[in-house]
mmCIF file of C-alpha atoms and ligand atoms in Angstrom:
data_model
loop_
_atom_site.group_PDB
_atom_site.id
_atom_site.type_symbol
_atom_site.label_atom_id
_atom_site.label_comp_id
_atom_site.label_asym_id
_atom_site.label_seq_id
_atom_site.Cartn_x
_atom_site.Cartn_y
_atom_site.Cartn_z
ATOM 1 C CA MET A 1 -19.582 0.757 -15.207
ATOM 2 C CA ALA A 2 -23.430 0.735 -15.376
ATOM 3 C CA PRO A 3 -25.085 1.051 -11.914
ATOM 4 C CA GLN A 4 -26.977 -2.226 -12.281
ATOM 5 C CA GLU A 5 -23.886 -4.111 -13.349
ATOM 6 C CA LEU A 6 -22.005 -2.665 -10.366
ATOM 7 C CA ASP A 7 -24.835 -3.737 -7.994
ATOM 8 C CA THR A 8 -24.583 -7.305 -9.252
ATOM 9 C CA LEU A 9 -20.808 -7.417 -8.885
ATOM 10 C CA ILE A 10 -20.963 -5.913 -5.373
ATOM 11 C CA ASP A 11 -23.456 -8.610 -4.431
ATOM 12 C CA GLN A 12 -21.169 -11.320 -5.832
ATOM 13 C CA VAL A 13 -18.197 -10.010 -3.873
ATOM 14 C CA ALA A 14 -20.301 -9.917 -0.681
ATOM 15 C CA ASP A 15 -21.190 -13.594 -1.227
ATOM 16 C CA LEU A 16 -17.565 -14.518 -1.872
ATOM 17 C CA ILE A 17 -16.576 -12.815 1.395
ATOM 18 C CA LEU A 18 -19.314 -14.521 3.376
ATOM 19 C CA ASN A 19 -18.337 -17.914 1.967
ATOM 20 C CA SER A 20 -14.638 -17.475 2.519
ATOM 21 C CA ARG A 21 -12.723 -18.885 5.481
ATOM 22 C CA ARG A 22 -9.463 -17.016 4.897
ATOM 23 C CA MET A 23 -9.595 -13.737 3.078
ATOM 24 C CA VAL A 24 -6.554 -11.670 2.218
ATOM 25 C CA VAL A 25 -6.881 -8.061 1.056
ATOM 26 C CA PHE A 26 -4.014 -6.772 -1.075
ATOM 27 C CA THR A 27 -3.736 -3.032 -1.579
ATOM 28 C CA GLY A 28 -1.736 -0.684 -3.773
ATOM 29 C CA ALA A 29 -1.482 3.045 -4.175
ATOM 30 C CA GLY A 30 -5.030 3.206 -5.622
ATOM 31 C CA VAL A 31 -6.641 2.481 -2.247
ATOM 32 C CA SER A 32 -5.156 5.728 -0.939
ATOM 33 C CA THR A 33 -5.745 8.165 -3.810
ATOM 34 C CA GLU A 34 -9.100 9.096 -2.250
ATOM 35 C CA SER A 35 -7.099 10.138 0.828
ATOM 36 C CA GLY A 36 -5.316 12.659 -1.391
ATOM 37 C CA ILE A 37 -2.101 10.648 -1.913
ATOM 38 C CA PRO A 38 -1.297 10.394 -5.626
ATOM 39 C CA ASP A 39 -0.498 6.969 -7.045
ATOM 40 C CA PHE A 40 2.536 6.388 -9.237
ATOM 41 C CA ARG A 41 1.230 5.494 -12.651
ATOM 42 C CA SER A 42 -2.105 7.270 -13.180
ATOM 43 C CA PRO A 43 -2.022 10.541 -15.184
ATOM 44 C CA GLY A 44 -0.841 13.220 -12.768
ATOM 45 C CA GLY A 45 0.704 10.509 -10.569
ATOM 46 C CA ILE A 46 4.162 10.668 -9.011
ATOM 47 C CA TRP A 47 5.976 9.432 -12.135
ATOM 48 C CA ASP A 48 4.553 12.259 -14.220
ATOM 49 C CA ARG A 49 6.478 14.649 -12.017
ATOM 50 C CA TYR A 50 9.626 12.769 -11.055
ATOM 51 C CA ASP A 51 12.004 10.427 -12.826
ATOM 52 C CA PRO A 52 11.989 6.976 -11.177
ATOM 53 C CA GLU A 53 15.692 6.656 -12.094
ATOM 54 C CA ASP A 54 16.423 9.386 -9.562
ATOM 55 C CA PHE A 55 15.045 7.298 -6.732
ATOM 56 C CA THR A 56 17.127 4.173 -6.574
ATOM 57 C CA TYR A 57 18.765 3.111 -3.317
ATOM 58 C CA GLN A 58 22.188 3.403 -4.977
ATOM 59 C CA LYS A 59 21.582 6.977 -6.014
ATOM 60 C CA PHE A 60 20.249 7.863 -2.584
ATOM 61 C CA ILE A 61 23.316 6.632 -0.725
ATOM 62 C CA SER A 62 25.972 7.660 -3.236
ATOM 63 C CA ASP A 63 24.765 11.019 -4.476
ATOM 64 C CA PRO A 64 23.802 13.989 -2.248
ATOM 65 C CA GLU A 65 21.820 15.451 -5.159
ATOM 66 C CA GLY A 66 19.787 12.205 -5.312
ATOM 67 C CA ARG A 67 19.114 12.541 -1.569
ATOM 68 C CA ARG A 68 18.117 16.156 -1.919
ATOM 69 C CA LYS A 69 15.614 15.304 -4.684
ATOM 70 C CA ARG A 70 14.181 12.425 -2.685
ATOM 71 C CA TRP A 71 13.664 14.532 0.439
ATOM 72 C CA GLN A 72 12.136 17.248 -1.692
ATOM 73 C CA MET A 73 9.694 14.732 -3.176
ATOM 74 C CA PHE A 74 8.772 13.681 0.352
ATOM 75 C CA LYS A 75 8.341 17.253 1.441
ATOM 76 C CA GLU A 76 6.113 18.066 -1.530
ATOM 77 C CA GLY A 77 3.224 16.003 -0.340
ATOM 78 C CA TYR A 78 4.655 12.514 -0.311
ATOM 79 C CA LEU A 79 5.378 12.614 3.405
ATOM 80 C CA ILE A 80 1.715 11.949 3.926
ATOM 81 C CA THR A 81 1.661 12.715 7.616
ATOM 82 C CA GLU A 82 -1.621 14.572 7.276
ATOM 83 C CA ALA A 83 -3.440 12.017 5.106
ATOM 84 C CA LYS A 84 -6.449 10.336 6.674
ATOM 85 C CA PRO A 85 -7.988 6.954 5.917
ATOM 86 C CA ASN A 86 -10.816 7.023 3.379
ATOM 87 C CA PRO A 87 -13.968 4.865 3.156
ATOM 88 C CA ALA A 88 -12.018 2.012 1.502
ATOM 89 C CA HIS A 89 -9.618 1.757 4.456
ATOM 90 C CA TYR A 90 -12.542 1.914 6.908
ATOM 91 C CA ALA A 91 -14.439 -0.745 4.979
ATOM 92 C CA ILE A 92 -11.467 -3.118 5.182
ATOM 93 C CA ALA A 93 -11.199 -2.456 8.932
ATOM 94 C CA GLU A 94 -14.914 -3.179 9.249
ATOM 95 C CA LEU A 95 -14.430 -6.541 7.512
ATOM 96 C CA ASP A 96 -11.885 -7.316 10.209
ATOM 97 C CA ARG A 97 -14.391 -6.436 12.956
ATOM 98 C CA LEU A 98 -16.875 -8.741 11.232
ATOM 99 C CA GLY A 99 -14.308 -11.537 11.587
ATOM 100 C CA LYS A 100 -13.754 -11.823 7.838
ATOM 101 C CA LEU A 101 -10.168 -10.578 7.440
ATOM 102 C CA ASP A 102 -7.115 -12.808 7.653
ATOM 103 C CA CYS A 103 -4.744 -9.958 6.845
ATOM 104 C CA VAL A 104 -3.933 -7.009 4.637
ATOM 105 C CA ILE A 105 -0.868 -7.224 2.426
ATOM 106 C CA THR A 106 -0.036 -3.738 1.256
ATOM 107 C CA GLN A 107 2.419 -2.101 -1.085
ATOM 108 C CA ASN A 108 1.621 1.206 0.537
ATOM 109 C CA ILE A 109 3.833 3.044 2.941
ATOM 110 C CA ASP A 110 1.178 5.405 4.288
ATOM 111 C CA TYR A 111 0.079 3.485 7.424
ATOM 112 C CA LEU A 112 -3.585 4.237 6.632
ATOM 113 C CA HIS A 113 -4.860 0.685 7.163
ATOM 114 C CA GLN A 114 -3.683 0.814 10.772
ATOM 115 C CA ARG A 115 -5.075 4.338 11.204
ATOM 116 C CA ALA A 116 -8.440 3.011 10.024
ATOM 117 C CA GLY A 117 -8.365 0.331 12.715
ATOM 118 C CA VAL A 118 -6.781 -2.802 11.242
ATOM 119 C CA PRO A 119 -4.475 -4.167 13.997
ATOM 120 C CA ASP A 120 -0.741 -3.783 13.339
ATOM 121 C CA ASP A 121 -0.134 -7.525 13.352
ATOM 122 C CA LYS A 122 -2.617 -8.015 10.528
ATOM 123 C CA VAL A 123 -0.939 -5.569 8.147
ATOM 124 C CA PHE A 124 2.046 -6.791 6.133
ATOM 125 C CA GLU A 125 3.788 -3.782 4.641
ATOM 126 C CA LEU A 126 5.928 -5.074 1.791
ATOM 127 C CA HIS A 127 7.574 -1.712 1.226
ATOM 128 C CA GLY A 128 7.842 -0.466 4.814
ATOM 129 C CA ASN A 129 6.114 2.659 6.052
ATOM 130 C CA THR A 130 6.900 6.315 6.436
ATOM 131 C CA GLN A 131 6.409 6.500 10.193
ATOM 132 C CA TRP A 132 10.139 6.266 10.797
ATOM 133 C CA VAL A 133 13.414 7.538 9.418
ATOM 134 C CA VAL A 134 16.570 5.529 10.043
ATOM 135 C CA CYS A 135 20.288 6.407 10.140
ATOM 136 C CA LEU A 136 22.217 4.151 7.772
ATOM 137 C CA SER A 137 25.404 4.467 9.890
ATOM 138 C CA CYS A 138 24.388 4.077 13.541
ATOM 139 C CA GLY A 139 20.832 2.754 13.179
ATOM 140 C CA GLN A 140 19.261 5.577 15.221
ATOM 141 C CA ARG A 141 15.565 5.885 14.401
ATOM 142 C CA TYR A 142 13.629 9.140 14.298
ATOM 143 C CA PRO A 143 9.873 9.641 14.063
ATOM 144 C CA LEU A 144 9.014 11.053 10.675
ATOM 145 C CA THR A 145 7.281 14.047 12.288
ATOM 146 C CA GLN A 146 10.616 15.121 13.773
ATOM 147 C CA ILE A 147 12.382 15.011 10.399
ATOM 148 C CA LYS A 148 9.469 16.692 8.684
ATOM 149 C CA ALA A 149 9.804 19.618 11.091
ATOM 150 C CA ARG A 150 13.458 19.968 10.036
ATOM 151 C CA LEU A 151 12.507 19.873 6.339
ATOM 152 C CA ASP A 152 9.821 22.482 6.968
ATOM 153 C CA GLN A 153 12.441 24.703 8.589
ATOM 154 C CA GLY A 154 14.428 24.623 5.360
ATOM 155 C CA GLU A 155 16.894 21.754 5.777
ATOM 156 C CA GLU A 156 17.298 20.067 2.401
ATOM 157 C CA ILE A 157 19.169 16.876 3.321
ATOM 158 C CA PRO A 158 18.581 16.044 6.984
ATOM 159 C CA ASP A 159 21.350 13.975 8.574
ATOM 160 C CA CYS A 160 21.641 11.976 11.795
ATOM 161 C CA GLU A 161 21.869 14.200 14.868
ATOM 162 C CA ALA A 162 23.859 11.535 16.708
ATOM 163 C CA CYS A 163 26.571 10.672 14.142
ATOM 164 C CA ARG A 164 25.895 12.838 11.058
ATOM 165 C CA GLY A 165 25.251 9.668 9.059
ATOM 166 C CA ILE A 166 22.854 9.449 6.102
ATOM 167 C CA LEU A 167 19.171 9.394 7.062
ATOM 168 C CA LYS A 168 16.762 7.347 4.976
ATOM 169 C CA PRO A 169 12.999 6.973 5.284
ATOM 170 C CA ASP A 170 12.365 3.435 6.553
ATOM 171 C CA ILE A 171 10.774 2.367 3.300
ATOM 172 C CA VAL A 172 11.984 0.113 0.502
ATOM 173 C CA PHE A 173 13.649 1.982 -2.355
ATOM 174 C CA PHE A 174 14.129 0.715 -5.891
ATOM 175 C CA GLY A 175 17.093 -1.624 -5.887
ATOM 176 C CA GLU A 176 16.631 -2.551 -2.222
ATOM 177 C CA SER A 177 15.345 -5.900 -0.998
ATOM 178 C CA LEU A 178 11.998 -6.279 0.694
ATOM 179 C CA PRO A 179 11.925 -6.957 4.454
ATOM 180 C CA ARG A 180 12.450 -10.722 4.513
ATOM 181 C CA GLU A 181 10.161 -11.772 7.365
ATOM 182 C CA VAL A 182 7.300 -9.628 6.118
ATOM 183 C CA LEU A 183 7.668 -11.070 2.628
ATOM 184 C CA GLN A 184 7.752 -14.634 3.962
ATOM 185 C CA GLU A 185 4.668 -14.220 6.109
ATOM 186 C CA ALA A 186 2.766 -12.411 3.347
ATOM 187 C CA THR A 187 3.675 -15.168 0.888
ATOM 188 C CA SER A 188 2.461 -17.830 3.266
ATOM 189 C CA ARG A 189 -0.844 -15.996 3.873
ATOM 190 C CA ALA A 190 -1.319 -15.587 0.114
ATOM 191 C CA TYR A 191 -0.797 -19.322 -0.397
ATOM 192 C CA GLN A 192 -3.221 -20.249 2.374
ATOM 193 C CA CYS A 193 -6.147 -17.969 1.613
ATOM 194 C CA ASP A 194 -9.281 -18.971 -0.259
ATOM 195 C CA LEU A 195 -10.223 -15.433 -1.301
ATOM 196 C CA PHE A 196 -7.790 -12.738 -2.423
ATOM 197 C CA ILE A 197 -9.072 -9.207 -2.990
ATOM 198 C CA VAL A 198 -6.862 -6.745 -4.861
ATOM 199 C CA ILE A 199 -7.715 -3.079 -4.348
ATOM 200 C CA GLY A 200 -6.032 -0.242 -6.256
ATOM 201 C CA SER A 201 -2.971 -1.859 -7.764
ATOM 202 C CA THR A 202 -1.682 -2.140 -11.313
ATOM 203 C CA LEU A 203 -0.118 -5.481 -10.262
ATOM 204 C CA VAL A 204 3.086 -4.747 -12.116
ATOM 205 C CA VAL A 205 5.478 -4.122 -9.226
ATOM 206 C CA TYR A 206 7.305 -7.343 -8.276
ATOM 207 C CA PRO A 207 7.765 -9.217 -6.010
ATOM 208 C CA ALA A 208 4.576 -7.719 -4.503
ATOM 209 C CA ALA A 209 2.557 -8.705 -7.577
ATOM 210 C CA TYR A 210 3.459 -12.365 -7.035
ATOM 211 C CA MET A 211 1.018 -12.446 -4.100
ATOM 212 C CA PRO A 212 -2.208 -12.710 -6.120
ATOM 213 C CA GLU A 213 -0.476 -15.175 -8.449
ATOM 214 C CA TYR A 214 0.395 -17.420 -5.468
ATOM 215 C CA ALA A 215 -3.186 -17.250 -4.233
ATOM 216 C CA VAL A 216 -4.666 -18.151 -7.621
ATOM 217 C CA GLU A 217 -2.113 -20.922 -8.081
ATOM 218 C CA ARG A 218 -3.484 -22.616 -4.927
ATOM 219 C CA GLY A 219 -7.084 -22.238 -6.025
ATOM 220 C CA ALA A 220 -8.158 -19.080 -4.211
ATOM 221 C CA LYS A 221 -10.829 -16.920 -5.796
ATOM 222 C CA LEU A 222 -9.578 -13.564 -7.010
ATOM 223 C CA VAL A 223 -11.437 -10.228 -6.889
ATOM 224 C CA ILE A 224 -9.920 -7.100 -8.442
ATOM 225 C CA ILE A 225 -11.222 -3.621 -7.643
ATOM 226 C CA ASN A 226 -9.226 -1.172 -9.716
ATOM 227 C CA LEU A 227 -9.874 1.782 -12.004
ATOM 228 C CA SER A 228 -7.626 0.476 -14.774
ATOM 229 C CA SER A 229 -6.975 -2.997 -16.139
ATOM 230 C CA THR A 230 -4.362 -5.323 -14.650
ATOM 231 C CA PRO A 231 -2.500 -8.328 -16.072
ATOM 232 C CA LEU A 232 -4.552 -10.639 -13.804
ATOM 233 C CA ASP A 233 -8.050 -9.445 -14.759
ATOM 234 C CA GLY A 234 -8.556 -12.547 -16.907
ATOM 235 C CA GLN A 235 -8.043 -14.817 -13.886
ATOM 236 C CA ALA A 236 -10.395 -12.969 -11.555
ATOM 237 C CA THR A 237 -13.841 -14.219 -10.554
ATOM 238 C CA VAL A 238 -14.981 -10.615 -10.265
ATOM 239 C CA VAL A 239 -13.417 -7.423 -11.637
ATOM 240 C CA ILE A 240 -14.893 -4.126 -10.476
ATOM 241 C CA ARG A 241 -13.881 -1.033 -12.376
ATOM 242 C CA ALA A 242 -14.874 1.616 -9.810
ATOM 243 C CA LYS A 243 -13.406 3.768 -7.091
ATOM 244 C CA ALA A 244 -12.200 1.771 -4.129
ATOM 245 C CA GLY A 245 -14.005 3.937 -1.549
ATOM 246 C CA GLU A 246 -17.416 3.566 -3.112
ATOM 247 C CA ALA A 247 -17.009 -0.087 -4.094
ATOM 248 C CA MET A 248 -15.686 -1.232 -0.721
ATOM 249 C CA SER A 249 -18.263 0.721 1.330
ATOM 250 C CA ARG A 250 -20.994 -0.898 -0.705
ATOM 251 C CA VAL A 251 -19.437 -4.344 -0.395
ATOM 252 C CA VAL A 252 -19.317 -4.038 3.405
ATOM 253 C CA LYS A 253 -22.877 -2.713 3.539
ATOM 254 C CA ARG A 254 -24.021 -5.728 1.523
ATOM 255 C CA VAL A 255 -22.047 -8.152 3.698
ATOM 256 C CA THR A 256 -23.621 -6.637 6.830
ATOM 257 C CA GLU A 257 -27.122 -6.828 5.344
ATOM 258 C CA LYS A 258 -26.615 -10.465 4.443
ATOM 259 C CA ILE A 259 -25.263 -11.303 7.909
ATOM 260 C CA LYS A 260 -28.346 -9.722 9.493
ATOM 261 C CA GLY A 261 -30.477 -11.660 7.041
HETATM 262 P P1 NAD B 301 0.265 2.226 -9.113
HETATM 263 O O1 NAD B 301 0.437 3.696 -8.954
HETATM 264 O O2 NAD B 301 1.150 1.514 -10.033
HETATM 265 O O3 NAD B 301 -1.231 1.883 -9.516
HETATM 266 C C1 NAD B 301 -2.340 2.306 -8.804
HETATM 267 C C2 NAD B 301 -3.580 1.669 -9.424
HETATM 268 O O4 NAD B 301 -4.699 2.098 -8.671
HETATM 269 C C3 NAD B 301 -3.827 2.090 -10.875
HETATM 270 O O5 NAD B 301 -4.099 0.942 -11.635
HETATM 271 C C4 NAD B 301 -5.057 3.009 -10.808
HETATM 272 O O6 NAD B 301 -5.917 2.845 -11.916
HETATM 273 C C5 NAD B 301 -5.741 2.508 -9.554
HETATM 274 N N1 NAD B 301 -6.492 3.520 -8.824
HETATM 275 C C6 NAD B 301 -6.164 4.812 -8.580
HETATM 276 N N2 NAD B 301 -7.099 5.384 -7.810
HETATM 277 C C7 NAD B 301 -8.043 4.460 -7.558
HETATM 278 C C8 NAD B 301 -9.248 4.447 -6.815
HETATM 279 N N3 NAD B 301 -9.692 5.534 -6.173
HETATM 280 N N4 NAD B 301 -9.961 3.298 -6.762
HETATM 281 C C9 NAD B 301 -9.546 2.167 -7.434
HETATM 282 N N5 NAD B 301 -8.405 2.132 -8.151
HETATM 283 C C10 NAD B 301 -7.651 3.254 -8.207
HETATM 284 O O7 NAD B 301 0.371 1.631 -7.650
HETATM 285 P P2 NAD B 301 0.834 0.232 -7.141
HETATM 286 O O8 NAD B 301 0.407 -0.858 -8.054
HETATM 287 O O9 NAD B 301 0.451 0.217 -5.740
HETATM 288 O O10 NAD B 301 2.424 0.263 -7.238
HETATM 289 C C11 NAD B 301 3.201 1.371 -7.115
HETATM 290 C C12 NAD B 301 4.175 1.386 -5.952
HETATM 291 O O11 NAD B 301 4.062 2.659 -5.419
HETATM 292 C C13 NAD B 301 3.869 0.495 -4.812
HETATM 293 O O12 NAD B 301 4.970 -0.288 -4.676
HETATM 294 C C14 NAD B 301 3.744 1.392 -3.574
HETATM 295 O O13 NAD B 301 4.741 1.066 -2.643
HETATM 296 C C15 NAD B 301 4.095 2.751 -4.027
HETATM 297 N N6 NAD B 301 3.178 3.839 -3.663
HETATM 298 C C16 NAD B 301 2.608 3.909 -2.444
HETATM 299 C C17 NAD B 301 1.755 4.957 -2.145
HETATM 300 C C18 NAD B 301 1.124 5.012 -0.782
HETATM 301 O O14 NAD B 301 1.698 4.518 0.168
HETATM 302 N N7 NAD B 301 -0.087 5.535 -0.664
HETATM 303 C C19 NAD B 301 1.481 5.935 -3.090
HETATM 304 C C20 NAD B 301 2.109 5.857 -4.340
HETATM 305 C C21 NAD B 301 2.959 4.792 -4.627
#
């Protein structure tokens, strides 16, 4: 994207934010790649290295080999305990401090929006987060750090210390339903907003990808900041093909400049 063209689009997004009364930010794996967490579908992403078929809920609960592979995937860098927020996460948190953020709806499980400073009650995590691991038999919850220590010591399939039940990261697997209350609240926020900003998502994973469709359906303006094209680009007021960190830092800088006049 030519620098001048990007400047113009950044300026347009800043105006849309300043004119909006309810802004929802929707994020996917692309907002976190600059924190060192690979996305799923880009070259070199998770699905270049693992077969998605191995990671269904059914396979996890019925097949120890499926569990072993899943824990191994987590151990090999997808546990993301060390990842830190990047400029895109901080920019979104700054928009909240400026009073411009209704909420973040995220597909991510990395907890980086909260680490950057967005309050917990403003982040709707459609796919859960990796802070906790839960026992599917007795419901005992363990902090991820505790389970990670066991994996690092060589355990391949950690089980529940209380009842030896199956442990599962508290995230939504393929074939599992989304947390109902979170989905309901996110849907309602999407319907009510007047500006919906997508950052780093291919918009192909449903039902998450319904959110921008709901917003557009009710007349909200749509902004998409993503390195590759998405099925909703044609409906967006602004599409920015640039890295989320750079684009969002510049958007917030512009918003701040305009507020100061
Ligand atoms: P995706 O992997 O399908 O797509 C990511 C999109 O982000 C791509 O279109 C890519 O071009 C774009 N992108 C990558 N880096 C970018 C950057 N620096 N700036 C702007 N755009 C960038 O991800 P998705 O649409 O979020 O869906 C995949 C599913 O994977 C989600 O459901 C999510 O739960 C899960 N996931 C989460 C994480 C995480 O928590 N960080 C990581 C990988 C996958």
